[in-house]
mmCIF file of C-alpha atoms in Angstrom:
data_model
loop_
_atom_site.group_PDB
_atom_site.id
_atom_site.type_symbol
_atom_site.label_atom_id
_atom_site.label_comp_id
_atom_site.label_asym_id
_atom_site.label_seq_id
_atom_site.Cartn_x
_atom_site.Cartn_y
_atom_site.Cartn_z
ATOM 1 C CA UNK A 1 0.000 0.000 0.000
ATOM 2 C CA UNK A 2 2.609 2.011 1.196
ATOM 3 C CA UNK A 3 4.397 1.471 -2.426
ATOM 4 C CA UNK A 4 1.683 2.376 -4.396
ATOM 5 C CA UNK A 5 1.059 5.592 -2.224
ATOM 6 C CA UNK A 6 4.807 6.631 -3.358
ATOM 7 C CA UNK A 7 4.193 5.781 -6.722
ATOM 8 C CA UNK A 8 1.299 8.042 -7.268
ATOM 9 C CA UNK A 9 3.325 10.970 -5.404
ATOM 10 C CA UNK A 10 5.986 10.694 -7.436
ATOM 11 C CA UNK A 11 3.398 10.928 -10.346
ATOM 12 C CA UNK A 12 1.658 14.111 -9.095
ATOM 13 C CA UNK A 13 5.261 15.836 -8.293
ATOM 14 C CA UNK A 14 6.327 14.506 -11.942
ATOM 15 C CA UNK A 15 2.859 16.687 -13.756
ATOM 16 C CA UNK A 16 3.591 19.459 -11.463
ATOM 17 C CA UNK A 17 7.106 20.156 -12.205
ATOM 18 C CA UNK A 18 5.933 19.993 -16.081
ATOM 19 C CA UNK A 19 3.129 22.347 -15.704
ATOM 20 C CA UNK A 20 5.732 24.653 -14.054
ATOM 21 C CA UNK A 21 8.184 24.442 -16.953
ATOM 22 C CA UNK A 22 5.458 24.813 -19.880
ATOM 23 C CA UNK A 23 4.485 28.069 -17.777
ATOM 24 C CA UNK A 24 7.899 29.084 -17.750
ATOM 25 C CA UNK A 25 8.545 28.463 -21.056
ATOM 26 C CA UNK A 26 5.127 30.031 -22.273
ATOM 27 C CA UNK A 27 6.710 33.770 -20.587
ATOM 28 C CA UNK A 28 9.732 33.268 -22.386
ATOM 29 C CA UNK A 29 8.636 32.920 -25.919
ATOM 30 C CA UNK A 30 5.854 35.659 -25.585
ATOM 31 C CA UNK A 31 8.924 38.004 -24.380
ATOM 32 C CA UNK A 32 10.413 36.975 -27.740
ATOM 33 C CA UNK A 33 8.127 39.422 -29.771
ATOM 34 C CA UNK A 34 5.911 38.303 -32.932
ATOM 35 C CA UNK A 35 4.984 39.251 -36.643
ATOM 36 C CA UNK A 36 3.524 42.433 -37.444
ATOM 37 C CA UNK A 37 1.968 44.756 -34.435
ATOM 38 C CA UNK A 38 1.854 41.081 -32.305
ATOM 39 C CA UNK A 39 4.281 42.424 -30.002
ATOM 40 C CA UNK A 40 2.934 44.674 -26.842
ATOM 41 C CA UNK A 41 6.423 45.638 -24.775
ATOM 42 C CA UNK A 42 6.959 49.809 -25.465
ATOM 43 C CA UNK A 43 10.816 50.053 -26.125
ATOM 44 C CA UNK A 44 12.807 52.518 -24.046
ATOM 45 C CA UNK A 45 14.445 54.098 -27.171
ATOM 46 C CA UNK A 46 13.868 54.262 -30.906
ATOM 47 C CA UNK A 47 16.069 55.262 -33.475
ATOM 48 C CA UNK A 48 15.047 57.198 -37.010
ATOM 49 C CA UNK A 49 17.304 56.639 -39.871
ATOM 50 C CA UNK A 50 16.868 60.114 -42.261
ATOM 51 C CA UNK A 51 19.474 60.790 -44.549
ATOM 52 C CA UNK A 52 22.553 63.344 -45.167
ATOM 53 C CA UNK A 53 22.674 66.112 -42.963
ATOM 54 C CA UNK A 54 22.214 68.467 -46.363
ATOM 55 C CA UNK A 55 18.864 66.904 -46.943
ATOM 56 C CA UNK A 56 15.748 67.309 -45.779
ATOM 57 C CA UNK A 57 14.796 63.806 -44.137
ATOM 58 C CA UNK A 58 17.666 64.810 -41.343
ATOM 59 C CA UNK A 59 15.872 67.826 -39.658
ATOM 60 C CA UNK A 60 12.403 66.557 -40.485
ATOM 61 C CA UNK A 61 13.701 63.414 -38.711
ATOM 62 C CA UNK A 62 15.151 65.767 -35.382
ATOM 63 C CA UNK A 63 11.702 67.548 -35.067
ATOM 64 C CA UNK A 64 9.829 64.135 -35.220
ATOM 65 C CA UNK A 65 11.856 62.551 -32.761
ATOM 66 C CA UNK A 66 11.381 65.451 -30.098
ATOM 67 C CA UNK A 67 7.770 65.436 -30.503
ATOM 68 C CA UNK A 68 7.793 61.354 -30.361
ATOM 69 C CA UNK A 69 9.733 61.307 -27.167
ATOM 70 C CA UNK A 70 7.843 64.042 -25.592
ATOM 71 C CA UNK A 71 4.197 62.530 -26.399
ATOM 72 C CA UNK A 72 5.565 58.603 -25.941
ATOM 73 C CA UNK A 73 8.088 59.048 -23.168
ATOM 74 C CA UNK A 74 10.149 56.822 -25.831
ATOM 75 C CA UNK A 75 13.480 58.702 -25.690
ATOM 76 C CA UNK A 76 13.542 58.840 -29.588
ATOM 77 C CA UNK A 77 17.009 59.629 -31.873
ATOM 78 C CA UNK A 78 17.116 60.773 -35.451
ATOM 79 C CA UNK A 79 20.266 59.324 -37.089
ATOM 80 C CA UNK A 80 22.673 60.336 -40.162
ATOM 81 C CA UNK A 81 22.151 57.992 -43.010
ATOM 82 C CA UNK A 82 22.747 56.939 -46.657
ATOM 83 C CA UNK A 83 19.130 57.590 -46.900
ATOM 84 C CA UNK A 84 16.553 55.584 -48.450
ATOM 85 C CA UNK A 85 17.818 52.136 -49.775
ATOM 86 C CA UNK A 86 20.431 52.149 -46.832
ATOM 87 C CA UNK A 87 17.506 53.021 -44.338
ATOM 88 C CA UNK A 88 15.310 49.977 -45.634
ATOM 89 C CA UNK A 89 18.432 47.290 -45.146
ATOM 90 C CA UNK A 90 18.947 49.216 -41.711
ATOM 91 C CA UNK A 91 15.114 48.364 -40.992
ATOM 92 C CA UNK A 92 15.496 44.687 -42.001
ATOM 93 C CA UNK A 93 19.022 44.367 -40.097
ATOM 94 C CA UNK A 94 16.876 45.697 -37.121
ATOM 95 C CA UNK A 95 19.108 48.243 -36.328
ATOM 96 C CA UNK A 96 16.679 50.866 -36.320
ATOM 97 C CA UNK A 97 12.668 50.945 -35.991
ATOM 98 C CA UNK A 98 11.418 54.031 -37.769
ATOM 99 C CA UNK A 99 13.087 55.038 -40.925
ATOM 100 C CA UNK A 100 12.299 57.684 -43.658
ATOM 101 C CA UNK A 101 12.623 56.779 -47.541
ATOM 102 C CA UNK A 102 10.937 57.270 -51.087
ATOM 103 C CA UNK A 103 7.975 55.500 -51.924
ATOM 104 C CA UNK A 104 9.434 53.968 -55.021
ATOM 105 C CA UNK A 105 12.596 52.714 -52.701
ATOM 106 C CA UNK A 106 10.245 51.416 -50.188
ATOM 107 C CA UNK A 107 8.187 49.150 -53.398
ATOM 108 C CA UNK A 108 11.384 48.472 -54.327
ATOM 109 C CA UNK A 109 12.246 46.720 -50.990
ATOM 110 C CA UNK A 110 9.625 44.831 -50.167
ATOM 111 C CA UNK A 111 9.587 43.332 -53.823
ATOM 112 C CA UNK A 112 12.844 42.547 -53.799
ATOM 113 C CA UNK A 113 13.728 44.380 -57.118
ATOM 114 C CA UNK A 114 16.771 46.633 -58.700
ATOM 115 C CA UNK A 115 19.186 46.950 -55.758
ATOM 116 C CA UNK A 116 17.691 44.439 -53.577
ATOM 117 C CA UNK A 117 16.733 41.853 -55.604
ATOM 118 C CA UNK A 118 17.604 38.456 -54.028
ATOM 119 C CA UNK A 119 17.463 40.291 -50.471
ATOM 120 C CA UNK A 120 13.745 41.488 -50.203
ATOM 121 C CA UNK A 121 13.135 43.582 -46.958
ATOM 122 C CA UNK A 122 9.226 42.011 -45.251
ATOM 123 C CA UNK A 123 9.768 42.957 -42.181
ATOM 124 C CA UNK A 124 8.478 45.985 -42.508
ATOM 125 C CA UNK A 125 5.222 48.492 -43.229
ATOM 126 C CA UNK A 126 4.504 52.153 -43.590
ATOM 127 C CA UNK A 127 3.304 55.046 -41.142
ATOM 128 C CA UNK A 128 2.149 57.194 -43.790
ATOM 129 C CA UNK A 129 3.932 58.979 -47.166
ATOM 130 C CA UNK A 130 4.896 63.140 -46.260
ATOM 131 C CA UNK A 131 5.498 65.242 -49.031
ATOM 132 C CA UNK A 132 6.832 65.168 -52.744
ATOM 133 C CA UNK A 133 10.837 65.111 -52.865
ATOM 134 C CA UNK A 134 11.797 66.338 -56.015
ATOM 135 C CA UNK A 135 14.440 64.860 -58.164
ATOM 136 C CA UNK A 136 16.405 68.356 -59.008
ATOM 137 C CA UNK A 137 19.614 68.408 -61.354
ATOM 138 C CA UNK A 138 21.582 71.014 -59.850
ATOM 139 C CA UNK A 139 24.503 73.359 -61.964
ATOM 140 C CA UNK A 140 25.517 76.325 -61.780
ATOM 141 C CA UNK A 141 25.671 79.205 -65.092
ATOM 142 C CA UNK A 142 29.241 78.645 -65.451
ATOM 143 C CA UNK A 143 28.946 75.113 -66.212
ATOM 144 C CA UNK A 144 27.288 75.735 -69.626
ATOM 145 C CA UNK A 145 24.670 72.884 -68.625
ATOM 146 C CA UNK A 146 21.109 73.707 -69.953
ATOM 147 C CA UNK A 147 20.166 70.754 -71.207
ATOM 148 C CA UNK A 148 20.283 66.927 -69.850
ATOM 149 C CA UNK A 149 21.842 65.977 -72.770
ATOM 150 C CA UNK A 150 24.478 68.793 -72.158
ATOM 151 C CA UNK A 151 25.843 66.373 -68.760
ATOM 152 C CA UNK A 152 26.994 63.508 -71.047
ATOM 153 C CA UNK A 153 31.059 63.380 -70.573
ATOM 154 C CA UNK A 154 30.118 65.561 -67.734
ATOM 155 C CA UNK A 155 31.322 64.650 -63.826
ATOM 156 C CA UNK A 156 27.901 64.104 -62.284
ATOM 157 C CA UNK A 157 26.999 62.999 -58.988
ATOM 158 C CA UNK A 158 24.188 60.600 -58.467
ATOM 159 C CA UNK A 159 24.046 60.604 -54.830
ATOM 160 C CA UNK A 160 25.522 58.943 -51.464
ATOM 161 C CA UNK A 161 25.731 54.816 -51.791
ATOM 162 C CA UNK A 162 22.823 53.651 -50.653
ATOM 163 C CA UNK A 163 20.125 56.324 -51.436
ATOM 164 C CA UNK A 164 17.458 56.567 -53.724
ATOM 165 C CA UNK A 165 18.772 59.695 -55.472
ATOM 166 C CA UNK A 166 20.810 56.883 -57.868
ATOM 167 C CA UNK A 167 17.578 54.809 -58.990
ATOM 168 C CA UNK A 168 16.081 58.484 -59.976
ATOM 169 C CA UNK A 169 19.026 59.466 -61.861
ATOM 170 C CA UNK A 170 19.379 56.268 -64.078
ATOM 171 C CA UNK A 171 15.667 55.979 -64.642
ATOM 172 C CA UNK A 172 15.948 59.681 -66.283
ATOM 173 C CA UNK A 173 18.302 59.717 -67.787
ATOM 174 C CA UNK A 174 17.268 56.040 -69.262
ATOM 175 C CA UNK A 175 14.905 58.307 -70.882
ATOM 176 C CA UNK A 176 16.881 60.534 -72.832
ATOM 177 C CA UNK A 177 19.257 57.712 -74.076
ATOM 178 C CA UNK A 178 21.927 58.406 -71.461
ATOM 179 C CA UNK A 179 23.615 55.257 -69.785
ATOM 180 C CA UNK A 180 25.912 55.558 -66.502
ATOM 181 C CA UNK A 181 28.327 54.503 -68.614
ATOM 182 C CA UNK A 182 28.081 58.240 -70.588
ATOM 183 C CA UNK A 183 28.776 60.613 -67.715
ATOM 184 C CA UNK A 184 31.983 60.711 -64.978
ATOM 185 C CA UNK A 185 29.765 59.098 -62.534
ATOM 186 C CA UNK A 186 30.157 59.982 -58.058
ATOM 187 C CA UNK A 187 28.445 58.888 -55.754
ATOM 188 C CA UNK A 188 28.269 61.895 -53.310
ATOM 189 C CA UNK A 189 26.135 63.081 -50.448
ATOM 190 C CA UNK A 190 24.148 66.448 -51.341
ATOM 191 C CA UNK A 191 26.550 68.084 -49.364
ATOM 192 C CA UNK A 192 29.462 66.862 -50.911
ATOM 193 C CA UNK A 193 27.710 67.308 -54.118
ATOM 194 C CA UNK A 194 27.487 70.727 -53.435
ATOM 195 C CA UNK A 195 30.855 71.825 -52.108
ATOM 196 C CA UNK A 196 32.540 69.455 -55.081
ATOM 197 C CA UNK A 197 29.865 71.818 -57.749
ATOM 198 C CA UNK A 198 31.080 74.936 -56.058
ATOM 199 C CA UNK A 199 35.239 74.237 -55.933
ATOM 200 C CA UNK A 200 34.521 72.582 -59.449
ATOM 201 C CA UNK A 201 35.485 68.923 -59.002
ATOM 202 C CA UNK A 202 32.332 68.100 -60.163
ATOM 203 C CA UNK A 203 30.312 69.732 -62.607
ATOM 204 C CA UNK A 204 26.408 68.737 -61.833
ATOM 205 C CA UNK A 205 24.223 66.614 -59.481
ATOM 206 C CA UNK A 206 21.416 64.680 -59.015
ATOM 207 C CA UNK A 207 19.720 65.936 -55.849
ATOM 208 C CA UNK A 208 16.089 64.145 -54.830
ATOM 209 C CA UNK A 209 14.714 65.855 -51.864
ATOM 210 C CA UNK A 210 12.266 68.236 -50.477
ATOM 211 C CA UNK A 211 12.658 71.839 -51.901
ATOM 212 C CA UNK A 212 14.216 74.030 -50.736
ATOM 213 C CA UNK A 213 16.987 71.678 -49.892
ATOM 214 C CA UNK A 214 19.405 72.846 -47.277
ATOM 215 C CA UNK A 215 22.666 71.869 -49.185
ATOM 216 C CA UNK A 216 21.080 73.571 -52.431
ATOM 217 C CA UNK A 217 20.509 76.894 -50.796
ATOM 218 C CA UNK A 218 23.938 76.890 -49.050
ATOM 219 C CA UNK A 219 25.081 76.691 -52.745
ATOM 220 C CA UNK A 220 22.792 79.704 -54.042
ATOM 221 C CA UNK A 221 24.852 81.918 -51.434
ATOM 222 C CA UNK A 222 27.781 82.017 -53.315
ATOM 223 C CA UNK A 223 26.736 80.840 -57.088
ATOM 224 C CA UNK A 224 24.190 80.955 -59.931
ATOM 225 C CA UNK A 225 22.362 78.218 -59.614
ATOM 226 C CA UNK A 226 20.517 76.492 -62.669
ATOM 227 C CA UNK A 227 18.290 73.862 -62.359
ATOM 228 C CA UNK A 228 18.367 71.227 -65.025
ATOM 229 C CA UNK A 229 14.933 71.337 -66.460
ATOM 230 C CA UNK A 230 12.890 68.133 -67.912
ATOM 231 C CA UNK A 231 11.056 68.139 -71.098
ATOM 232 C CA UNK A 232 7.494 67.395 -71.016
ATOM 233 C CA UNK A 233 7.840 64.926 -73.782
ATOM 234 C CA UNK A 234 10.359 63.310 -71.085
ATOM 235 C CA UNK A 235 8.499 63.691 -67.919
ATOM 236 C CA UNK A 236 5.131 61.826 -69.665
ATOM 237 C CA UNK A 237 7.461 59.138 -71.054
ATOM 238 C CA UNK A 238 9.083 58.688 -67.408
ATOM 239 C CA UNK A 239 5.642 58.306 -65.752
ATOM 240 C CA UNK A 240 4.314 56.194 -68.074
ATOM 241 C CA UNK A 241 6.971 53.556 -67.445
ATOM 242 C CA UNK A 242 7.558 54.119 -64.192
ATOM 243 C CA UNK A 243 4.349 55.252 -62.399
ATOM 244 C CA UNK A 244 5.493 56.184 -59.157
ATOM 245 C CA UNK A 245 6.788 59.554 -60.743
ATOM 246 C CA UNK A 246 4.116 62.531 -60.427
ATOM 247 C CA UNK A 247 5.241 65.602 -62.265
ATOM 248 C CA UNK A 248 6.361 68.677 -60.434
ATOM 249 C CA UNK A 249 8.538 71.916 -60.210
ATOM 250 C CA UNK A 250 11.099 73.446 -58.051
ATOM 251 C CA UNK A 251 9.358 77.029 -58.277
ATOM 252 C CA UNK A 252 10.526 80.369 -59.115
ATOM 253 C CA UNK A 253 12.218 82.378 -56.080
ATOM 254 C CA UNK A 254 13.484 78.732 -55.075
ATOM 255 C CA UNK A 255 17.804 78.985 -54.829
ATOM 256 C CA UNK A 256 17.555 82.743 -56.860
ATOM 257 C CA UNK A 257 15.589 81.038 -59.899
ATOM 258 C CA UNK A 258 14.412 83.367 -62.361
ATOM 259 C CA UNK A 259 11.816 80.843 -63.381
ATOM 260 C CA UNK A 260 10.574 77.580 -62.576
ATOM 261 C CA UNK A 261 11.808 74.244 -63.957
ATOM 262 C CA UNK A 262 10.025 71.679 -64.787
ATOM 263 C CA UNK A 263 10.763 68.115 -63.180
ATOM 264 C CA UNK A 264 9.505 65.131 -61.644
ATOM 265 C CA UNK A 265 9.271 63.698 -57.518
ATOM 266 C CA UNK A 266 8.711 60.793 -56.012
ATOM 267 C CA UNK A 267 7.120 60.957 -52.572
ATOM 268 C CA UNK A 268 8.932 60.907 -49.082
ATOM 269 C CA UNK A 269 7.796 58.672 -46.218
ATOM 270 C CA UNK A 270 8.082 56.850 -42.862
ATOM 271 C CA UNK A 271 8.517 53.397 -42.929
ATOM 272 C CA UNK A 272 8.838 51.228 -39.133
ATOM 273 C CA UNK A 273 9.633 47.823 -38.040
ATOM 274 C CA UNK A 274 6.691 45.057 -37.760
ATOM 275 C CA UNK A 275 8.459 44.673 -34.491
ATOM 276 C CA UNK A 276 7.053 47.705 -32.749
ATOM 277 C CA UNK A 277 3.071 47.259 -31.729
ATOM 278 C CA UNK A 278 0.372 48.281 -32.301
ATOM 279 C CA UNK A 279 -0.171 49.978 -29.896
ATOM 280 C CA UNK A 280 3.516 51.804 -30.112
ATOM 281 C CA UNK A 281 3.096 52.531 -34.007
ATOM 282 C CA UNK A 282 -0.504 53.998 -33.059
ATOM 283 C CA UNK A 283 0.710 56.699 -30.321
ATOM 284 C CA UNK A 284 3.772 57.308 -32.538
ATOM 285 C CA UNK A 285 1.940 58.287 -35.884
ATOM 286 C CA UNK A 286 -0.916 60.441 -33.613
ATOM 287 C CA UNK A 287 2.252 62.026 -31.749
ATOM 288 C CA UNK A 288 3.785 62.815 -35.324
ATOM 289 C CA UNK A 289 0.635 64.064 -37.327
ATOM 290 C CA UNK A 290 -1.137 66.066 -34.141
ATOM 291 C CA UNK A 291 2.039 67.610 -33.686
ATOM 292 C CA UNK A 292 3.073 68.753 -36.873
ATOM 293 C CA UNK A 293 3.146 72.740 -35.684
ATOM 294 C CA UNK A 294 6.080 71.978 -33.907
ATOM 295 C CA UNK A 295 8.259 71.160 -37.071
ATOM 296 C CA UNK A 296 10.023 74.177 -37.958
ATOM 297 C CA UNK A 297 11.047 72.942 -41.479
ATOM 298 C CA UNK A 298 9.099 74.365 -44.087
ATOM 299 C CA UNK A 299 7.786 71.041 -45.128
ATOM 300 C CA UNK A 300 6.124 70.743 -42.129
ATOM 301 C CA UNK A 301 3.171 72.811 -43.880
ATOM 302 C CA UNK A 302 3.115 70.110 -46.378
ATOM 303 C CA UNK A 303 2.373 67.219 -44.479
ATOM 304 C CA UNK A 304 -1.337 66.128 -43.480
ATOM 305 C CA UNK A 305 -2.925 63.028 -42.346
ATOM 306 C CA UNK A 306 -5.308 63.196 -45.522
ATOM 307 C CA UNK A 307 -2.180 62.799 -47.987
ATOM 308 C CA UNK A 308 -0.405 59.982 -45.818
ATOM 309 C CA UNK A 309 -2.277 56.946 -46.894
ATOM 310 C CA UNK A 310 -2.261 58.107 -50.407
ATOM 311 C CA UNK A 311 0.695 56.639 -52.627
ATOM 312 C CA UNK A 312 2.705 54.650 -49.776
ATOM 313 C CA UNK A 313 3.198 51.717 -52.164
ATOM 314 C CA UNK A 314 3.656 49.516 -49.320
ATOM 315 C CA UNK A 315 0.906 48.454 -46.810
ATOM 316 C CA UNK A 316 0.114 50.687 -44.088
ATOM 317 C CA UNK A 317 0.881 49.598 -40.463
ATOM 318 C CA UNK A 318 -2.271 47.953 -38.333
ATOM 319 C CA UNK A 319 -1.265 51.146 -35.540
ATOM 320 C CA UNK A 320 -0.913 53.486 -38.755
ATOM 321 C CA UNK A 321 -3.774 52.098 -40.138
ATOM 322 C CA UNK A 322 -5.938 52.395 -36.867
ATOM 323 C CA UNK A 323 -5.195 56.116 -36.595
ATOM 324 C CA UNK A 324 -5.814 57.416 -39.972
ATOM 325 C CA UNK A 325 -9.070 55.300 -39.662
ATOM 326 C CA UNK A 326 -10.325 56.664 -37.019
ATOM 327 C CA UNK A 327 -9.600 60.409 -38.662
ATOM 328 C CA UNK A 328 -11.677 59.216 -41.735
ATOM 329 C CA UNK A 329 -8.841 57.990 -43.490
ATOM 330 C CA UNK A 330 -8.792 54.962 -45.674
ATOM 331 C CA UNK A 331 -5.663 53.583 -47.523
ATOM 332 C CA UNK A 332 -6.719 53.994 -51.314
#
């Protein structure tokens, strides 16, 4: 009797210590985060990739990050970057969770096409697109460059390793019969484009960003600047084939312009890791677009909540989603 009342002790004490461990065990992998919004832990600190300190995505990013620390209490950084394409691998590496980039950059990613075909970036989704950032091909009088033709055996920079800006420049000038292969291609920051256009190491440069452009203007100080215009001929044959284009201008007034020139943008936005919640991506796209007197940039006035589910290319974020819902907002 005695043996049998051991036996079923030693049973009980056997199921209990398993119960234990599968509890155990359960608190561990739910610490381990999920897919897309399935996590619920609010991070201490977040990081925004932006882009060169020339552009605009770097002091956009600094005001954003203020106003998502102060209305999260997420102690939130903007970072220096190669900007868009750079910002997307930085996203999948999970070395950052919110990062800004061009829509077309963004489709790019996720697809896994052009410059990251065979390494497709998933783990990610969109807050909401910004503004336009216009692709502007920057000279100066004294170069003699009026036309795009003109920058053929020219010493043209394309933009920082990494961004965007170089996917814009060999898509246009794919249009007008112009391979990589016919210009002095660099691959330069717009700040290094800049200084390299005004000390004449380089003679032009592709520059895709809001307008006016910080790097641009610092230019206008000291030199004529002449913006590259586009044919219309050119700019309908570009959208056609690549439909993420809209047409556009960098206006009058803009770096001492006499008169507008014609061009083409893309459209800037926030992409964030399907790491961060719900619940996290929620608070931080109300603290962003119920905020947006505090940005002192002037594209600040360009940004509403109407436009930001309009053109992302990607799919909006459940949190993302559930604000601009609840404003009367629906991803077209």
């Amino acid at each position: 009797m005695k043996k049998k009342r051991f036996l079923l002790a030693t049973v009980l004490l056997l199921a209990l210590s398993m119960v234990l461990a599968a509890c155990g065990g359960g608190t561990d992998e739910g610490n381990g985060g999920g897919g897309e919004g399935e996590g619920t832990e609010k991070p201490k600190f977040m990081s925004i990739v932006t882009g060169g300190t020339g552009g605009t995505y770097y002091p956009l990013g600094g005001s954003f990050a203020e106003i998502i620390s102060d209305a999260t209490g997420i102690d939130t950084n903007a970072e220096v970057s190669g900007a868009s394409a750079e910002n997307m691998n930085t996203l999948k590496d999970g070395n950052a969770e919110i990062a800004f980039s061009q829509t077309d950059i963004a489709s790019y990613a996720k697809e896994g096409k052009l410059m990251f075909e065979g390494s497709a970036v998933d783990n990610v989704s969109a807050i909401g697109t910004l503004y336009p950032e216009t692709i502007q091909i920057v000279t100066t009088a004294k170069s003699g460059i009026k036309t795009i033709e003109d920058l053929k055996g020219k010493k043209v920079s394309i933009g920082a390793p990494g961004s965007g800006t170089a996917a814009n420049a060999e898509q246009i000038l794919e249009v007008h019969g112009i391979t990589l292969d016919d210009i002095k291609k660099q691959d330069l920051s717009f700040d290094e484009s800049t200084a390299g256009i005004q000390d004449g190491t380089i003679d032009a440069a592709f520059v895709t960003a809001g307008t006016p452009t910080g790097a641009v203007e610092g230019l206008s100080a000291t030199e004529d600047v002449v913006i590259v215009p586009i044919e219309q001929g050119k700019i309908d044959e570009l959208i056609e084939k690549y439909p993420y284009y809209v047409q556009d201008e960098v206006p009058a007034g803009t770096y001492k312009l006499a008169e507008a020139a014609p061009t083409v943008a893309v459209q800037a936005m926030l992409v964030v890791s399907n790491d961060l919640s719900e619940e996290v991506v929620y608070d931080v796209t109300k603290a962003i677009f119920e905020n947006l007197d505090k940005v002192t940039h002037a594209k600040g006035k360009m940004i509403k909540a109407e436009n930001a589910v309009k053109g992302t290319g990607i799919d909006l974020h459940p949190g993302a989603k559930k604000y601009f819902e609840e404003q009367g907002f629906k991803a077209e």
